[in-house]
mmCIF file of C-alpha atoms in Angstrom:
data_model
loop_
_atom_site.group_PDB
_atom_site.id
_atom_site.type_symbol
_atom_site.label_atom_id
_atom_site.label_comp_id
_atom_site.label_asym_id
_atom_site.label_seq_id
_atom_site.Cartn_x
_atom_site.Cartn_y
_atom_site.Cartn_z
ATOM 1 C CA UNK P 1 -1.170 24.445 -1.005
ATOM 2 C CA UNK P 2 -1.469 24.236 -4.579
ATOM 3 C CA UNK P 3 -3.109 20.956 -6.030
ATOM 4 C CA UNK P 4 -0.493 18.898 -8.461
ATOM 5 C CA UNK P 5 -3.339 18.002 -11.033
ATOM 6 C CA UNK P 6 -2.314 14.612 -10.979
ATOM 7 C CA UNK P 7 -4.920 11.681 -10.017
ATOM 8 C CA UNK P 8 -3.460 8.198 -8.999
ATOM 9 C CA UNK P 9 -5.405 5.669 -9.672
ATOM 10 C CA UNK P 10 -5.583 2.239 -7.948
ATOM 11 C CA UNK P 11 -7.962 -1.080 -8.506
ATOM 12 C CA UNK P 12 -9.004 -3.909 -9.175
ATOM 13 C CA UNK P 13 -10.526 -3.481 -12.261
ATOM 14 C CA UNK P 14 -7.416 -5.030 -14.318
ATOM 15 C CA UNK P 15 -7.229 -4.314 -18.026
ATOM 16 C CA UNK P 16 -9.131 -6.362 -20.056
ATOM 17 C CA UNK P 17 -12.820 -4.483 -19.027
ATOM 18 C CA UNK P 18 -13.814 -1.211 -19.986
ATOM 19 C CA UNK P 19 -14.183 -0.213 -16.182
ATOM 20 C CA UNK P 20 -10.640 1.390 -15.719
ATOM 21 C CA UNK P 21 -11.521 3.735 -19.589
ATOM 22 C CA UNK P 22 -15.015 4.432 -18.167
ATOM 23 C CA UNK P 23 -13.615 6.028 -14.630
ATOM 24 C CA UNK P 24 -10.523 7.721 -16.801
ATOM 25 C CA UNK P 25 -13.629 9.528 -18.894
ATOM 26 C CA UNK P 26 -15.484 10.434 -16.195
ATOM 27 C CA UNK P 27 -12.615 12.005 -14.742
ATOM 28 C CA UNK P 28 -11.518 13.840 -17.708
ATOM 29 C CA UNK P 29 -14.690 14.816 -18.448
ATOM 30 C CA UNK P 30 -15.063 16.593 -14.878
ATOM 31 C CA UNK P 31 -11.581 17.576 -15.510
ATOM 32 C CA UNK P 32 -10.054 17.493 -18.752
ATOM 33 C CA UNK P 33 -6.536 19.027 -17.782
ATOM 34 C CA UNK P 34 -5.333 16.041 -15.237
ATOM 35 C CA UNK P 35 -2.517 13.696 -14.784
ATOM 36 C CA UNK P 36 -3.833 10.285 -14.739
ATOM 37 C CA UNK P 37 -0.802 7.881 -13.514
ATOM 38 C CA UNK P 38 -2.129 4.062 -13.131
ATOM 39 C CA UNK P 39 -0.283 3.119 -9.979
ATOM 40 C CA UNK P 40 -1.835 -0.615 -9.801
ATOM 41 C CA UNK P 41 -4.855 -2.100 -11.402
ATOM 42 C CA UNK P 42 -3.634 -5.595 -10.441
ATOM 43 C CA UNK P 43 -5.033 -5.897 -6.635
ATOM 44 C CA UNK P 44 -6.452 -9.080 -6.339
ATOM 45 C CA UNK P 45 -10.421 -9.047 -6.670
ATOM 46 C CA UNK P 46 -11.803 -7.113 -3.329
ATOM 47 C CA UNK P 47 -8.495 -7.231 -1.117
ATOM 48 C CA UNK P 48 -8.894 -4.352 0.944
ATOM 49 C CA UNK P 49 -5.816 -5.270 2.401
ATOM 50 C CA UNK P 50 -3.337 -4.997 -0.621
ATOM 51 C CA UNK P 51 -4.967 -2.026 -1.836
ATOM 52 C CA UNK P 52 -4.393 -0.747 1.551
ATOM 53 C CA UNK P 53 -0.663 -1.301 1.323
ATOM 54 C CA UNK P 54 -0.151 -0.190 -2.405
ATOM 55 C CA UNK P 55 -1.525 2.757 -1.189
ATOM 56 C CA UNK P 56 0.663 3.429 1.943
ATOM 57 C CA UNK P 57 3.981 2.592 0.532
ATOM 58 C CA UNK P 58 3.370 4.735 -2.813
ATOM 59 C CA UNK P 59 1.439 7.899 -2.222
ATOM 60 C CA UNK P 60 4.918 9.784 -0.722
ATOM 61 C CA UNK P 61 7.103 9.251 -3.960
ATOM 62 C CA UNK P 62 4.102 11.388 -5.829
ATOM 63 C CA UNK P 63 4.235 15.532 -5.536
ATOM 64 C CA UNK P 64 2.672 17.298 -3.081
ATOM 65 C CA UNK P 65 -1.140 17.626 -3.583
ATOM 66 C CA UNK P 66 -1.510 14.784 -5.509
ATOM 67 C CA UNK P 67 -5.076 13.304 -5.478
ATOM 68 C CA UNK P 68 -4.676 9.276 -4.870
ATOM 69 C CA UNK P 69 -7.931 7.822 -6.051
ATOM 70 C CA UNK P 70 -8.024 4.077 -4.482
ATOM 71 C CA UNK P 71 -11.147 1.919 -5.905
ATOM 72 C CA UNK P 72 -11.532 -1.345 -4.282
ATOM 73 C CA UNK P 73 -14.994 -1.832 -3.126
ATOM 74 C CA UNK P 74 -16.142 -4.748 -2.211
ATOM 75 C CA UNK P 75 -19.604 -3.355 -0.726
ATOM 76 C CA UNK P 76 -20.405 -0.929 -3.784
ATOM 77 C CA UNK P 77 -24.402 0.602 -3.618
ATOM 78 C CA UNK P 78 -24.648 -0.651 -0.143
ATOM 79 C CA UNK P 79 -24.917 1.781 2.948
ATOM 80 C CA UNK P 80 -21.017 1.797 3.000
ATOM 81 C CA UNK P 81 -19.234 5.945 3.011
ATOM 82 C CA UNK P 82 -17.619 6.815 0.390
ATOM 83 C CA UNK P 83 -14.351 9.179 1.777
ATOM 84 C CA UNK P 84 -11.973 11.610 0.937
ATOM 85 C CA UNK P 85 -9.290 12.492 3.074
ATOM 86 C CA UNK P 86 -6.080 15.182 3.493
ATOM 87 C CA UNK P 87 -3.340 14.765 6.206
ATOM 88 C CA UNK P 88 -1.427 18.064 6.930
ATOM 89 C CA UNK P 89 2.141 17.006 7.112
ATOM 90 C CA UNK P 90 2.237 15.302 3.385
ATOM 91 C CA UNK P 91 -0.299 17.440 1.498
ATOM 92 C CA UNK P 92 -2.164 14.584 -0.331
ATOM 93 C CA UNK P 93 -5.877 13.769 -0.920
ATOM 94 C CA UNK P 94 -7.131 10.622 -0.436
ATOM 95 C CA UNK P 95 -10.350 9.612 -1.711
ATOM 96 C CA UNK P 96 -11.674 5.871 -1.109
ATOM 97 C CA UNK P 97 -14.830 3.514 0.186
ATOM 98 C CA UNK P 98 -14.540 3.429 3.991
ATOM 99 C CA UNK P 99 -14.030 0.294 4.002
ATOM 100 C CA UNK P 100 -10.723 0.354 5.446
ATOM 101 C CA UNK P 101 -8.398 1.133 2.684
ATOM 102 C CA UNK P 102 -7.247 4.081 4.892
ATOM 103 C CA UNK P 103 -6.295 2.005 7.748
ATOM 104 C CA UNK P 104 -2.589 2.460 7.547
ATOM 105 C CA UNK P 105 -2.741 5.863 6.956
ATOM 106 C CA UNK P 106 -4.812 6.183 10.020
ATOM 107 C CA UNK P 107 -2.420 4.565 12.050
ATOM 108 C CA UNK P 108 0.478 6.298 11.307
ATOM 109 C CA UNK P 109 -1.113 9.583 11.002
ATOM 110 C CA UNK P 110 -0.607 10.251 7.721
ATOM 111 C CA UNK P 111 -4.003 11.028 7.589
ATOM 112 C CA UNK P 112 -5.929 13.244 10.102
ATOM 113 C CA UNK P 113 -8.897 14.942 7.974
ATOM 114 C CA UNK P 114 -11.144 12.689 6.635
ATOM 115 C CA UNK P 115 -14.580 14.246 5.155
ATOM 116 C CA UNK P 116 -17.718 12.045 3.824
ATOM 117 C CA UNK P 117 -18.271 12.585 0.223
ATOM 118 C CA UNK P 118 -21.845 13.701 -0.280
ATOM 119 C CA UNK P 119 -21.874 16.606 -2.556
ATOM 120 C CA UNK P 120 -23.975 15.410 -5.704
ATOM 121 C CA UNK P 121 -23.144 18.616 -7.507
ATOM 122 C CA UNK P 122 -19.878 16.998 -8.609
ATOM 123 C CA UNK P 123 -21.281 13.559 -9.051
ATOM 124 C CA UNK P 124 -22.477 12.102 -12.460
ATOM 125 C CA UNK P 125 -25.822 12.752 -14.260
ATOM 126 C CA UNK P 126 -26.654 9.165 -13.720
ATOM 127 C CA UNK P 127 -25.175 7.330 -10.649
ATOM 128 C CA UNK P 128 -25.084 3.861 -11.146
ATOM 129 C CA UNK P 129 -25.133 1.526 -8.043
ATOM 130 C CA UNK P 130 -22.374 -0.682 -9.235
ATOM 131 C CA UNK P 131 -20.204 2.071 -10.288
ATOM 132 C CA UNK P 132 -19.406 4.368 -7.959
ATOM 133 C CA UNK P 133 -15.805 4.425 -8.884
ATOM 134 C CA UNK P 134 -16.650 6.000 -11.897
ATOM 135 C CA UNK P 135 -19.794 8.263 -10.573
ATOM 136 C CA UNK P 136 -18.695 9.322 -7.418
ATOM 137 C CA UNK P 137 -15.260 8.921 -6.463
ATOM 138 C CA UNK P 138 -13.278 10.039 -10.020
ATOM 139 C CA UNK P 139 -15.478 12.997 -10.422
ATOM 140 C CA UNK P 140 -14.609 13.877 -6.627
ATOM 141 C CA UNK P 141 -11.344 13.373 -7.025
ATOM 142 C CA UNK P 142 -11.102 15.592 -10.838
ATOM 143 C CA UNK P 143 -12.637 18.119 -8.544
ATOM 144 C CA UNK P 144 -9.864 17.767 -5.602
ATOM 145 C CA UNK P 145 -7.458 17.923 -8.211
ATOM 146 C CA UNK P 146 -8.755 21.241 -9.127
ATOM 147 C CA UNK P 147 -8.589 22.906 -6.402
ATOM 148 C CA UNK P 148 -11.975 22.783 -4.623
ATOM 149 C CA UNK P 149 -11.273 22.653 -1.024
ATOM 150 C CA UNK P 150 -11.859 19.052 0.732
ATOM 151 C CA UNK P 151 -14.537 20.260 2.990
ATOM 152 C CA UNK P 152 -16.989 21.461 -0.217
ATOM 153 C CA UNK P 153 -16.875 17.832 -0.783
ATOM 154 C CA UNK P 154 -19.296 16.876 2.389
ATOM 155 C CA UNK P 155 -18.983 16.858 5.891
ATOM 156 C CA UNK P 156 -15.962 17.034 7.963
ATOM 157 C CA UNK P 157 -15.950 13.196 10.311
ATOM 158 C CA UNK P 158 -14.024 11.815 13.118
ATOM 159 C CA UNK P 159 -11.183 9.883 11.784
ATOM 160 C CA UNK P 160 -11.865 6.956 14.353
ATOM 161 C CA UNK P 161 -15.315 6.066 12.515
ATOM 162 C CA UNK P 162 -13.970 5.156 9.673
ATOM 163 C CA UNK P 163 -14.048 1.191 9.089
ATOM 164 C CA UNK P 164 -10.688 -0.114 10.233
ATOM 165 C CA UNK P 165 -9.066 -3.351 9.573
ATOM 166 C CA UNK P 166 -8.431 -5.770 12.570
ATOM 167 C CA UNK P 167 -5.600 -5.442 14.069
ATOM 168 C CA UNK P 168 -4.351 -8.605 13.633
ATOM 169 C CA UNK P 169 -4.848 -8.355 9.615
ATOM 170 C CA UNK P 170 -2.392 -5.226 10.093
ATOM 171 C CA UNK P 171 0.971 -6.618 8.811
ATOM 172 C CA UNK P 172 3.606 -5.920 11.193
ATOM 173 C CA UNK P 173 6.857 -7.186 12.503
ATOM 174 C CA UNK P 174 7.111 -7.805 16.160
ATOM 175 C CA UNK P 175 10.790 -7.841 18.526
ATOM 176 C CA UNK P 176 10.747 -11.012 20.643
ATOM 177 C CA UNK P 177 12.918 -12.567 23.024
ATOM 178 C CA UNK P 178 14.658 -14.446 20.151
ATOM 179 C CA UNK P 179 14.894 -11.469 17.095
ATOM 180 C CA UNK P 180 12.183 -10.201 15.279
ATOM 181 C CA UNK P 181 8.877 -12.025 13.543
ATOM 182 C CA UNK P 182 7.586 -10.756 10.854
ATOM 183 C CA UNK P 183 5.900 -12.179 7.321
ATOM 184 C CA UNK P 184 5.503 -12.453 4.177
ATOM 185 C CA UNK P 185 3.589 -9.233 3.410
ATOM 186 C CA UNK P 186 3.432 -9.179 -1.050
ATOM 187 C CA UNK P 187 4.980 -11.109 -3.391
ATOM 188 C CA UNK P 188 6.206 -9.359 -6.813
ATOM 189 C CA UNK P 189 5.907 -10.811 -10.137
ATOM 190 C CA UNK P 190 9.705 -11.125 -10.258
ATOM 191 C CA UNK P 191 8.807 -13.429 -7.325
ATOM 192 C CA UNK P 192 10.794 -11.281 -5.046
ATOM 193 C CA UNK P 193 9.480 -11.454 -1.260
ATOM 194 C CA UNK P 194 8.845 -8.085 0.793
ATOM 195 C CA UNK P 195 8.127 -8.829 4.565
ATOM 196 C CA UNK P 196 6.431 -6.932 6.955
ATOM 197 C CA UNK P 197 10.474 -6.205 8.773
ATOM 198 C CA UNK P 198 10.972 -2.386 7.616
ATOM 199 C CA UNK P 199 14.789 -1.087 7.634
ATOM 200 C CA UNK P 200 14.434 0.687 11.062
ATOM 201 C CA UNK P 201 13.389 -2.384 12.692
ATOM 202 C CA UNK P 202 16.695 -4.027 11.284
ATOM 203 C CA UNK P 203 19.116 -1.234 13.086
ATOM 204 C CA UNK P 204 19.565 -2.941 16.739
ATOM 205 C CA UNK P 205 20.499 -6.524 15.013
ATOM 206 C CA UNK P 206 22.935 -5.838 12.153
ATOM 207 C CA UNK P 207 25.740 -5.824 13.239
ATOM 208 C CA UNK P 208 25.341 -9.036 15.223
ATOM 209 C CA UNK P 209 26.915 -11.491 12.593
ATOM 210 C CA UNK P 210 25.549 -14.920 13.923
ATOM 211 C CA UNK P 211 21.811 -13.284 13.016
ATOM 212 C CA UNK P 212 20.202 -14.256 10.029
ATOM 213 C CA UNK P 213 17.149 -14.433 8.118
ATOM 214 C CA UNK P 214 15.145 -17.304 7.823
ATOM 215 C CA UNK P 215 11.582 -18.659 6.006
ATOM 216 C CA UNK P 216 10.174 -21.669 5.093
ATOM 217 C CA UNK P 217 12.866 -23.737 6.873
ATOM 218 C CA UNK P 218 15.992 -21.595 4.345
ATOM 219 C CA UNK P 219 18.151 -19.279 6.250
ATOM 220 C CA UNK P 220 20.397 -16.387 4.503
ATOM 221 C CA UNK P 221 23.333 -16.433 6.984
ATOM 222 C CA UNK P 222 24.758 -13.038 8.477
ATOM 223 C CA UNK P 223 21.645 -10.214 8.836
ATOM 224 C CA UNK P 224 24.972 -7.756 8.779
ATOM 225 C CA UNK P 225 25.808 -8.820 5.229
ATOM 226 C CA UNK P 226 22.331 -7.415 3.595
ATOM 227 C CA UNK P 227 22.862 -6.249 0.143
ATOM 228 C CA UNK P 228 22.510 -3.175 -1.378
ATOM 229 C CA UNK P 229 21.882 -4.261 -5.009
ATOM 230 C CA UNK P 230 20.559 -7.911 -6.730
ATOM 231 C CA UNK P 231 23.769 -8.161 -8.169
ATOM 232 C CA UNK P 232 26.165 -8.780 -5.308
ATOM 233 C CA UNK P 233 24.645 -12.037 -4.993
ATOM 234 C CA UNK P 234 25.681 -14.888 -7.190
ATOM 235 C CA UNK P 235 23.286 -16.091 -10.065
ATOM 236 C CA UNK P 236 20.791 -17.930 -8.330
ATOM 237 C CA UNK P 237 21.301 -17.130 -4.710
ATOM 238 C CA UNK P 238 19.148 -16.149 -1.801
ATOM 239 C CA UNK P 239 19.992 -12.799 -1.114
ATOM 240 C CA UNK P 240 18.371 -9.906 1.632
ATOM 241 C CA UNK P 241 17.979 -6.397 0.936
ATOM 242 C CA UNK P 242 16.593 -3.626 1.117
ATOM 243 C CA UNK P 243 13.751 -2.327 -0.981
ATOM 244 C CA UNK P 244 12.573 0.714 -2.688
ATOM 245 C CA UNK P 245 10.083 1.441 -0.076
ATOM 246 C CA UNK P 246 12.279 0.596 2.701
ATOM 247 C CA UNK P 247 11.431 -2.969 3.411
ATOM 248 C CA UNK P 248 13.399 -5.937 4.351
ATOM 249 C CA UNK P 249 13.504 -8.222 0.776
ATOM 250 C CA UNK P 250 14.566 -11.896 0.123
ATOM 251 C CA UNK P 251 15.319 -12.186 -3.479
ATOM 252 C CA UNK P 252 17.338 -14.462 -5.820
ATOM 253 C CA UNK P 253 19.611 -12.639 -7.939
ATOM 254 C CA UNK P 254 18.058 -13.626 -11.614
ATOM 255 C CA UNK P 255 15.345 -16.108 -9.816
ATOM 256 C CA UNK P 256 11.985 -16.191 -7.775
ATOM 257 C CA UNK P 257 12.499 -16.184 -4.062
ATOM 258 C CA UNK P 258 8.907 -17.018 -4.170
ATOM 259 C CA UNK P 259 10.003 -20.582 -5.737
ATOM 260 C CA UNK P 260 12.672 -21.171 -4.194
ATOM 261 C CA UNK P 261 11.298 -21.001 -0.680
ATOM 262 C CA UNK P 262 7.995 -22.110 -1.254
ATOM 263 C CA UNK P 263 6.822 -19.248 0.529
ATOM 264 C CA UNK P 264 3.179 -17.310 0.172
ATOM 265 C CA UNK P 265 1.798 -14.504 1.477
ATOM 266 C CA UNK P 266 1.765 -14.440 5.281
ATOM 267 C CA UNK P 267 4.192 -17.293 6.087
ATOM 268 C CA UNK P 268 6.581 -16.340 8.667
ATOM 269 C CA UNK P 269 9.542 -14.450 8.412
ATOM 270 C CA UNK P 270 12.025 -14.480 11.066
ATOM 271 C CA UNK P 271 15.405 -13.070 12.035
ATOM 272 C CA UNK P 272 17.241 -14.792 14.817
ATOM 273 C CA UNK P 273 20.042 -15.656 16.682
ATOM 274 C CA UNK P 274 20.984 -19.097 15.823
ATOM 275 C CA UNK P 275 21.733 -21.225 19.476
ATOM 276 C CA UNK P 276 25.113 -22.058 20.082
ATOM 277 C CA UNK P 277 26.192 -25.595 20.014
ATOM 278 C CA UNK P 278 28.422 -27.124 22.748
ATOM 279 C CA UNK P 279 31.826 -28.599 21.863
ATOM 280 C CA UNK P 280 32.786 -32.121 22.345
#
């Protein structure tokens, strides 16, 4: 497989630093001919978790051996790896801190080579301990995007030692006896909600009208009636849909969903079958 010689970069560096220039140079400077796409440097400070799930639900819309450079790191210049990874099916590179960044890839095996970047020849002149985005990683990653096969990079290690998040930090959506639970898993700044429910989850339950969706104590009535564009809702109304990346959405057409339900990150999300009321 031929590399793409495009590097996406995610962090949370945000804009106003230098940081986010600093690792471009170093990149360039290892590699002068590569694609630098900014996919997000808006994670919130040290959120493994978001980072985690930028990087899962992005990485496939990018060409085939394209290098996805993820810094969040938390535990910089302490005894934490520093990864770079390759899964077969997909043909992308993944290069991180094992700090469980990786963790969805790893569980949907998306990922199933993972080597331990040690290979100072590609690191820079000076490593700083409070850089390593920018002294390690981006170099490693110019160099992936190159060409240079993952395993010059350092040793080849079981996937299951990387760091993994708890399970129960793992956003999912869960079938129960009543429909399925799932929750609020990112917020936009549109304030448009995407929940942990993914579209295949969805087939066994719409086309049974009296479903619907409901959070924060609002309910958008008929699960079979999800929309297919913002639009087909009126001005102002709750709407589901959904989403580029395949995820069940509650939006407002021209409004926050956010707002209007109140809602934050990790509230419940349900879809249910409303019980039936006895007649007089």
């Amino acid at each position: 497989m031929q590399p793409s010689g495009i590097i996406s970069l995610t962090t949370d560096f945000g804009l106003v630093d230098p940081y986010l220039g600093q690792m471009k140079g170093a990149i360039l400077r290892q590699n002068p001919t590569a694609q630098l796409v900014d996919l997000s440097h808006a994670i919130p400070r040290q959120n493994i978790l978001e980072a985690a799930l930028v990087l899962h639900s992005s990485y496939a819309f990018f060409p085939s051996g394209t290098v996805h450079l993820v810094v969040v790191d938390p535990g910089v210049g302490s005894q934490r790896r520093m990864l770079a990874a390759k899964g077969d099916s997909d043909s992308h590179y993944f290069v991180a801190p094992d700090n469980g960044i990786f963790s969805l890839l790893l569980r949907d095996q998306i990922v199933d080579r993972v080597h331990q970047i040690k290979e100072k020849k590609f690191f820079a002149e000076a490593v700083s301990a409070t850089f390593h985005g920018r002294d390690i990683m981006g170099p490693t990653a110019a160099v992936l995007a190159q060409g240079i096969p993952l395993d010059k990079v350092g040793p080849k290690i079981a996937p299951a030692s990387c760091v993994s998040l708890a399970l129960s930090d793992l956003p999912v959506a869960r079938i129960t006896g009543q429909g399925i639970r799932g929750q609020v898993l990112q917020i936009d700044h549109f304030g448009n909600i995407r929940t942990t429910i993914r579209h295949q989850v969805l087939k066994d339950f719409i086309d049974t009208p009296q479903c619907q969706v409901q959070i924060n104590g609002q309910h958008i009535q008929g699960i079979q009636d999800i929309r297919s564009t913002y639009a087909e809702a009126k001005v102002g109304e709750l709407l589901a849909l959904i989403d580029s990346a395949g995820y069940l959405e509650i939006a407002v057409n021209q409004g926050s969903a956010a707002e209007q339900t109140a809602c934050s990150v990790g509230d419940v999300v349900q879809i249910v079958s409303p019980p039936s009321h006895p007649t007089k």
